[in-house]
XYZ file of C-alpha atoms in Angstrom:
480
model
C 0.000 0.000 0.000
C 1.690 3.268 -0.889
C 2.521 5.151 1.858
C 0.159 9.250 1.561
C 0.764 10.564 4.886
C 3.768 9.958 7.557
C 1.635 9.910 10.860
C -2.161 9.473 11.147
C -3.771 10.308 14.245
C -6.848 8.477 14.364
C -10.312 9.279 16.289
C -9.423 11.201 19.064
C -11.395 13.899 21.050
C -9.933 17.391 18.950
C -9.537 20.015 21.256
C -8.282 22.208 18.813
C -6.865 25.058 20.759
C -9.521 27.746 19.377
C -11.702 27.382 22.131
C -14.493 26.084 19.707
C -16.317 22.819 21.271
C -14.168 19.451 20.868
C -15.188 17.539 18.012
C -13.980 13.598 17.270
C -11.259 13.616 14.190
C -8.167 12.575 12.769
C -5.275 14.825 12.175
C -2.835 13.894 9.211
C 0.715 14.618 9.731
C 3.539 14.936 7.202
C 6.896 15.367 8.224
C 6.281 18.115 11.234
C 3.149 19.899 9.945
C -0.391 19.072 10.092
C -1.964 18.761 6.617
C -5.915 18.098 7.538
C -8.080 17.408 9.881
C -11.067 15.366 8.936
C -13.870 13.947 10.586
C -13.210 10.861 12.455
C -13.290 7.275 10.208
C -13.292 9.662 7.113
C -9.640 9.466 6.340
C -9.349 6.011 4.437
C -5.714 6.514 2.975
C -2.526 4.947 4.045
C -0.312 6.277 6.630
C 3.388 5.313 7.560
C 2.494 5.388 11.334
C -1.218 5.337 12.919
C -1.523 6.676 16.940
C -4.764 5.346 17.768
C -6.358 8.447 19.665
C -9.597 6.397 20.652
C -10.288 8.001 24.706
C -7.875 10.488 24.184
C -7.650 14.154 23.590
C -5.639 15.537 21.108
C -4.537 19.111 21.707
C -1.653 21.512 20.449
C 1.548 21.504 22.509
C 1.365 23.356 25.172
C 2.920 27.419 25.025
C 4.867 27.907 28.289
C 4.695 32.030 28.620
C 6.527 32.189 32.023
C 9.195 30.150 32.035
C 12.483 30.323 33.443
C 14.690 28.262 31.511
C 16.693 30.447 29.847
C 19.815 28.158 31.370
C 17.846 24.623 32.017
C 18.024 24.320 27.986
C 21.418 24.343 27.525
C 22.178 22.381 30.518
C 19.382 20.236 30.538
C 18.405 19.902 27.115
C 15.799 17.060 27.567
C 13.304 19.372 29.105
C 11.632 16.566 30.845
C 9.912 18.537 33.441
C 8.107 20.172 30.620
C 7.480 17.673 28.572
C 5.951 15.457 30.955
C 3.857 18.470 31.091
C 2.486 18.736 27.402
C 4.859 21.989 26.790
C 6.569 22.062 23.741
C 7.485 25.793 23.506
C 9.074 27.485 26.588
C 9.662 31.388 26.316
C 12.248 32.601 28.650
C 13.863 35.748 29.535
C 10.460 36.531 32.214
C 10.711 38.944 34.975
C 13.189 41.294 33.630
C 15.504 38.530 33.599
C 17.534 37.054 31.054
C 20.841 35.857 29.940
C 21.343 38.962 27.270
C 22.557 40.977 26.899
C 26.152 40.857 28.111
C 28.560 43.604 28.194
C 31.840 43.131 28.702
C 32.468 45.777 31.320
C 29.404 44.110 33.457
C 29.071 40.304 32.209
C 29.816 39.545 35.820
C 27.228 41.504 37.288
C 24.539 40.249 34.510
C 25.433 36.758 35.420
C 25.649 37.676 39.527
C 22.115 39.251 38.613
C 20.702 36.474 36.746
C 21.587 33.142 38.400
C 19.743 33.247 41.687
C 16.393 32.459 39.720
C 17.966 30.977 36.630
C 20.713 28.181 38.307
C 23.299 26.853 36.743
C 25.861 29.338 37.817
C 28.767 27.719 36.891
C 27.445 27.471 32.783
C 29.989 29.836 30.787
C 28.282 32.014 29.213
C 29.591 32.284 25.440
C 27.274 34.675 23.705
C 26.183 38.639 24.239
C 23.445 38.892 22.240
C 20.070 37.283 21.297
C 21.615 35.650 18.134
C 24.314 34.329 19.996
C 22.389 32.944 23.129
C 19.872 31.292 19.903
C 22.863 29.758 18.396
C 23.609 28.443 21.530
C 20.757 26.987 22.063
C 20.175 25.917 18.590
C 23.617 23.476 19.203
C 21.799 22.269 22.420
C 19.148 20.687 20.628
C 16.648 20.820 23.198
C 13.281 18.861 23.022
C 10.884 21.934 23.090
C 10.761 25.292 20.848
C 12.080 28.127 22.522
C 11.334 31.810 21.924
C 12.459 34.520 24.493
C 11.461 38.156 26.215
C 14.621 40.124 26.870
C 14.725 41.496 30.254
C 14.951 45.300 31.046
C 17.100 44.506 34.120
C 19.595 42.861 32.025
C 19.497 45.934 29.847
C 20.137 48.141 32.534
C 22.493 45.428 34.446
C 24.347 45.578 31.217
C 24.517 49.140 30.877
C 25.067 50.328 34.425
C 25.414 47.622 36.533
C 24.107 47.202 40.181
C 24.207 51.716 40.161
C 20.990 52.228 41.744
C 20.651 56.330 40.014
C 18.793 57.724 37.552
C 20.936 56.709 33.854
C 22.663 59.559 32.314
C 21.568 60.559 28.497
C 24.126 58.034 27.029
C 23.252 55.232 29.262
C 20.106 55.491 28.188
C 20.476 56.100 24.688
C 23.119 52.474 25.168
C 20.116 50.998 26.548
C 17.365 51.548 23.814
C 19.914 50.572 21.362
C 19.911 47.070 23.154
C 16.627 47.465 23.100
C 16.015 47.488 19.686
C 18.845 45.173 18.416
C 17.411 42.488 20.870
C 14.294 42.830 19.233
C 15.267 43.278 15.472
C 17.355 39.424 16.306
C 14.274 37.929 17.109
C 13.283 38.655 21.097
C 9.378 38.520 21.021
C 9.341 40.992 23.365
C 10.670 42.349 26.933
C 9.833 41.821 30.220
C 10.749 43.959 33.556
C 10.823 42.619 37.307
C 10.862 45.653 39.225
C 11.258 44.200 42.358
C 14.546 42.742 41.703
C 17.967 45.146 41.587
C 18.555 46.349 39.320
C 15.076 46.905 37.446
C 13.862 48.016 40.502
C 15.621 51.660 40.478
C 13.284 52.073 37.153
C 11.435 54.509 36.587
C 8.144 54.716 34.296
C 9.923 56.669 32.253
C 13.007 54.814 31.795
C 10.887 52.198 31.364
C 8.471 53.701 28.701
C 11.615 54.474 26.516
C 12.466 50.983 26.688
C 9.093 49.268 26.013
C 8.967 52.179 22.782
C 10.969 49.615 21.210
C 8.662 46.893 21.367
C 5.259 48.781 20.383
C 7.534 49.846 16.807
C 8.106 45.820 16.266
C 4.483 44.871 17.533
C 5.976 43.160 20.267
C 5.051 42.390 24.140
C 6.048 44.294 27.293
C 5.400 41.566 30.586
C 6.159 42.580 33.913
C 6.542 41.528 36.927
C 5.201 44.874 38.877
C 6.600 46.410 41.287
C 3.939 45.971 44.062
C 1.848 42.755 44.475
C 1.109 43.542 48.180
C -0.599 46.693 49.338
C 0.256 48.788 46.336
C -1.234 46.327 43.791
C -3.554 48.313 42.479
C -1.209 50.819 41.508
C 1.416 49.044 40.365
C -1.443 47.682 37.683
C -2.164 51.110 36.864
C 1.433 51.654 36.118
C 1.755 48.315 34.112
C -1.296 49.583 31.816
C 0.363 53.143 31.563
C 3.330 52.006 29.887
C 0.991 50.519 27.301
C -1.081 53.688 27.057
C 2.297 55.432 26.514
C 4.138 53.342 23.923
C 0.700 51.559 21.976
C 2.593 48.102 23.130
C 0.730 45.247 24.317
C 1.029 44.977 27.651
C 1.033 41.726 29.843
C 0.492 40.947 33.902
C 3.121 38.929 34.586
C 1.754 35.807 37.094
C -1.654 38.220 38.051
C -1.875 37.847 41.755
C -2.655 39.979 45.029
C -0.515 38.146 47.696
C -1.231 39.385 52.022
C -4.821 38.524 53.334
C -5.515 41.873 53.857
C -5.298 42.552 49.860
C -7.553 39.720 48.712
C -10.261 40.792 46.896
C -8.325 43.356 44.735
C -8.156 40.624 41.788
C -11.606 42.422 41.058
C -10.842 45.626 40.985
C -7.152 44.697 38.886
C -9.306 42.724 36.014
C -11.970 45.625 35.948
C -8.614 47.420 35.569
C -7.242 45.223 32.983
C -10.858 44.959 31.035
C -11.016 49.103 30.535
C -7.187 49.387 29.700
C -8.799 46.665 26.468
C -12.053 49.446 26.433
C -9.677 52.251 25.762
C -7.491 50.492 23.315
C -4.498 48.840 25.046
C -3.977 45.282 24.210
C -3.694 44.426 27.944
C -3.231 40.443 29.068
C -2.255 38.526 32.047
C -0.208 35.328 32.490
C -0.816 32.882 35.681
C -0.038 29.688 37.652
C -2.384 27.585 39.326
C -1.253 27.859 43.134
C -1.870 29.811 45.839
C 2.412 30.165 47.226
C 4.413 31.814 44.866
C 8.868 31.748 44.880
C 11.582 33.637 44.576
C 15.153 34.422 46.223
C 15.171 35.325 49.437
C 17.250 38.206 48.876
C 13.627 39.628 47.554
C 12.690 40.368 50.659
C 15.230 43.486 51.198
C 14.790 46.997 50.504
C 15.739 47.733 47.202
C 18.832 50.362 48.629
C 19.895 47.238 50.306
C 20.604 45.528 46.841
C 22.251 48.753 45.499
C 25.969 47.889 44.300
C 25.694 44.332 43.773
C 26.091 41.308 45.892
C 29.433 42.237 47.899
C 27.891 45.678 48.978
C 24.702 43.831 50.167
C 26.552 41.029 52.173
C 28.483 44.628 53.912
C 25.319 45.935 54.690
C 23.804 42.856 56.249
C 26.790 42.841 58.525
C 26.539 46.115 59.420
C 24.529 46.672 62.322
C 23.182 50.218 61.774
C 22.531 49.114 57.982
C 20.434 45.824 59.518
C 18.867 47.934 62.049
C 17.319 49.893 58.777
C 16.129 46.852 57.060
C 14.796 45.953 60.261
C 12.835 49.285 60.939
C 11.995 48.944 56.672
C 10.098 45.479 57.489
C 8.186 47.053 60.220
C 7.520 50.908 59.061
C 7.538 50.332 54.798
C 8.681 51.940 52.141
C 7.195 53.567 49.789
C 6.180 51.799 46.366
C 7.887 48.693 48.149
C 6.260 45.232 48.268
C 6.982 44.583 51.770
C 6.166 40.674 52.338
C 7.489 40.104 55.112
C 4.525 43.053 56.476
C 1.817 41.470 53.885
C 1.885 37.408 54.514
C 4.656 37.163 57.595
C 7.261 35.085 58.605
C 4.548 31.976 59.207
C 4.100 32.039 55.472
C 7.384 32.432 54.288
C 9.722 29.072 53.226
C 13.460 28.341 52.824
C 13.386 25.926 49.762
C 16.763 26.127 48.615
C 20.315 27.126 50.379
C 23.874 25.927 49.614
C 25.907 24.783 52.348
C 25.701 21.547 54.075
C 24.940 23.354 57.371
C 21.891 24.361 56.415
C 20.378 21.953 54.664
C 18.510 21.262 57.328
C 16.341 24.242 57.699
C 14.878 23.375 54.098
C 11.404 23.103 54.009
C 11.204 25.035 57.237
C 9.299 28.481 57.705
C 11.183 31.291 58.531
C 9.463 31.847 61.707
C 9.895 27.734 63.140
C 13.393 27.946 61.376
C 14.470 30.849 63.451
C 13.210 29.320 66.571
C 14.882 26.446 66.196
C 18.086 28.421 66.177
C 16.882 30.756 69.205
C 16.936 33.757 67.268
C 13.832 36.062 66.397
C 13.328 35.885 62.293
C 14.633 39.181 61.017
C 18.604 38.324 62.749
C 17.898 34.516 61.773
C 17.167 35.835 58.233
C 20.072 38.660 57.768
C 22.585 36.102 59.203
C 21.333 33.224 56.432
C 21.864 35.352 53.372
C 25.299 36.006 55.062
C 26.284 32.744 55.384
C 25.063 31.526 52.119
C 26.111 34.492 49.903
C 22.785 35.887 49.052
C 21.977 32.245 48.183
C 18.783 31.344 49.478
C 15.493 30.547 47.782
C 11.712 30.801 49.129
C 8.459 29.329 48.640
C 5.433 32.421 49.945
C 2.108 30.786 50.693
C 0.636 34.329 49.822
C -2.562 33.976 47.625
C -6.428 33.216 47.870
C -8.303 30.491 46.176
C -11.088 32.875 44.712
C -8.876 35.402 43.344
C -7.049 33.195 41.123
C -9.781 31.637 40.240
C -11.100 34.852 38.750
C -7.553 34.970 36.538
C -7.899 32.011 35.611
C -10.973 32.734 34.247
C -10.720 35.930 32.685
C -10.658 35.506 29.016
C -7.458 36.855 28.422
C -5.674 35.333 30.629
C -2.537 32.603 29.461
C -0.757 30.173 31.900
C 2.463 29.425 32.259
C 4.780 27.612 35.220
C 6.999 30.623 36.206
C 8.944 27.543 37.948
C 12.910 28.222 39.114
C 15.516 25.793 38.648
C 17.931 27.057 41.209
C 18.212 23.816 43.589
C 16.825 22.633 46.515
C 13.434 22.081 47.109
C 11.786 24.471 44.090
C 7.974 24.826 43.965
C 5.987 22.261 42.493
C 4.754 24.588 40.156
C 8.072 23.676 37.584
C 6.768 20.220 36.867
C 2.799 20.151 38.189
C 1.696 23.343 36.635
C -0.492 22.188 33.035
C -1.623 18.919 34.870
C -2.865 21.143 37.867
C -5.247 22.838 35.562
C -6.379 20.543 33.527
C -7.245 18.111 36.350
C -8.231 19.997 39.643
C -9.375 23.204 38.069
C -11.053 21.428 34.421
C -11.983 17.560 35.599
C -12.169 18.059 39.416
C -14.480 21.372 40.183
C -15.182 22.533 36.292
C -13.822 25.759 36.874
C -12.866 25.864 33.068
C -14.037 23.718 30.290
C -11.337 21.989 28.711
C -11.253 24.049 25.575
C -10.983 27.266 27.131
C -8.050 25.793 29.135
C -6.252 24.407 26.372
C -6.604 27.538 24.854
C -5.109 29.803 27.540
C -2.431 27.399 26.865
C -1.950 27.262 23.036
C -3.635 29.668 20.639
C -3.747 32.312 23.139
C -0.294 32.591 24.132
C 1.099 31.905 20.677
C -0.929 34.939 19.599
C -0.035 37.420 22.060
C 4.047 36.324 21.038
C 3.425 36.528 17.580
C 4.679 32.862 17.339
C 3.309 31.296 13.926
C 2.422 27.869 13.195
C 1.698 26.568 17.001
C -1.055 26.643 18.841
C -3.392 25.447 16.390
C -4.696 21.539 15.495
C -5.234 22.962 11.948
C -3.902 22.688 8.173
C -0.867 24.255 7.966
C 0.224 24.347 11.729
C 3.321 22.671 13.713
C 2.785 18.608 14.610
């Protein structure tokens, strides 16, 4: 029988990734493209390999929007964590973060600023670019597509370095030009955290300059905002400004309201979101389906703490009129600070990763019991660990409420993705649980979603908002 199509997938449940109801068909594959889709039984050709789809679902790969790993790839090429999960495109570079570009006069400092969420701190780095860093992971070969954000940190990292002031004329000028070329090389887009040095010291402004860039190239500004405690709300208006400034589409990185006292201000954030889409700003969120989020522990500090790089901020922690500041900070606030340890408390923040042997044991331990068990009250117990692990130390923040991300998850233009850290220890479960997690306790468990608006926060949706052709879709035309 002569051979018409390489793969046939035979009479499974289509959930296409539109969002449209599921229908029962098989999908015809040659080489790595889909070539139809026709109603189940109706294909009667021949087929080099048939995948009987019979009580299964057949959906597009999975779009990971938040991802972290920009390092994982090259290291790890297998991408088994995400696999498992049904993700076969990763975009990296989230939270300001990511591996270009690199400067000469600061590739130390990008690295220094880059590893604590990324890992893999001893990988050389051998690019400074976005078509370097590609190249580089082009000869990894890894088993998922990968597309990345470049980070505005890293920009400004690369420019300036841990200098916590305003960038003179030429710095700036340096840093839309990295801007741009990052985006003419392919970036789909860039992406701030402005609660980690040095993207914190941004200003709207600098930022709006930055995120001009992308709105010329149709591309997407994400950030992490600078507030998800008490000064949410505002730190969503600012998100949405930068969008009203520049015309770029705009994106909520992870949408959450973390500190009891804040739940309930998903509501007013979406009604937020939904008029910033009234007035004509392609605004969007990305989220993860738990209610702890993580991050380094080195978050927790004042952002003049961080100021200078790491050496400076182990000096200051060992300084007892700088600690007695951070202390007072914790207590008092700052202003346009996310203050967690005021917001959700010791009780509710985790060690989940440290370095040396010593400490291994106060993994998996709350601040507050882990401080106790040393006879020390938290703030000491918590100045001293970042001392004695170099800045080193990740957390896990139980921080969130059930009904607010449920409302995310819900909104229509929402996306998911794992936002999952590969630095060691004991990371989050969100790195490897994340797509299952959605699709069986919030689709087949309580019906929160359907399964074709999930799949579609997952697929279509995300591809579109990247601008990444020929995923997303179980259609003619599109990737197998």
């Amino acid at each position: 029988m002569t051979r018409e199509v390489d793969l046939l997938i035979r009479g499974g449940r289509v959930v296409d990734g539109t969002g449209n109801p599921w229908r029962y068909a098989d999908v015809l594959v040659e080489g790595n493209r889909i070539v139809d889709v026709v109603a189940a039984g109706q294909y009667l050709g021949a087929a080099g390999e048939v995948v009987d789809a019979s009580d299964h679902v057949v959906a597009p790969g999975f779009v990971d929007i938040h991802s972290h790993s920009d390092l994982a790839l090259l290291a790890e090429p297998g991408a088994d964590q995400k696999l498992r999960q049904g993700v076969t495109t990763e975009v990296v570079g989230n939270c300001g973060i990511s591996v270009v570009p690199v400067t000469e006069r600061f590739k130390g400092e990008c690295q220094q600023y880059a590893t604590p969420v990324l890992g893999f701190g001893d990988l050389e780095w051998e690019w400074s670019d976005v078509d370097g860093y590609l190249a580089r992971v082009a000869a990894a070969g890894p088993a998922v597509n990968v597309a990345t954000y470049v980070g505005l940190g890293s920009i400004r990292c690369a420019v300036t370095g841990f200098d916590p002031g305003t960038p003179s004329r030429q710095q700036r000028r340096d840093m839309v030009e990295l801007a741009a070329a990052a985006l003419h090389q392919g970036a789909v887009g860039l992406s701030s955290g402005l609660v980690y040095s040095p993207g914190s010291y941004s200003s709207l402004e600098e930022i709006s300059e930055l995120v001009e860039q992308a709105a010329r190239v149709g591309a997407l500004y994400s950030s992490h905002m600078r507030d998800q405690g008490d000064g949410f709300l505002e730190s969503v208006a600012e998100t949405l400004e930068v969008g009203r400034r520049t015309g770029a589409a705009v994106q909520i990185a992870h949408h959450k309201v973390v500190g009891s006292r804040n739940w309930g201000n998903v509501t007013q954030s979406l009604a937020l979101l939904r008029q910033a889409r009234a007035d004509g700003i392609d605004a969007g969120s990305d989220v993860y389906p738990y209610l702890a989020g993580s991050t380094t522990m080195t978050a927790l500090l004042p952002a003049w703490a961080m100021a200078g790089g790491l050496t400076a901020m182990l000096q200051r922690l060992a300084d007892p009129e700088q600690r007695a500041r951070i202390k007072d900070n914790w207590v008092s606030g700052l202003f346009r600070w996310d203050n967690r340890v005021a917001s959700i408390g010791w009780d509710n923040i985790y060690i989940s990763q440290v370095s040396t042997a010593g400490n291994q044991d106060l993994v998996g331990l709350s601040v507050a019991v882990a401080a106790r068990s040393r006879a020390v009250d938290p703030e000491n117990f918590l100045l001293d660990l970042l001392i004695a692990e170099d800045g080193a130390v990740g957390n896990i923040q139980v921080a969130c409420s059930e009904q607010d991300l449920r409302q995310v998850m819900q909104e229509p233009t929402t996306c998911f993705g794992s936002d999952g850290l590969l630095a060691g220890g004991r990371p989050h479960p969100r790195l490897h649980g994340t797509f299952p997690r959605i699709l069986g306790e919030y689709v087949r468990d309580n019906g929160i979603l359907t399964m074709e608006d999930a799949v579609r926060k997952m697929t279509s949706q995300p591809a579109r908002r990247l601008g990444l052709a020929g995923i997303g879709l179980v259609e003619p035309g599109f990737s197998a």
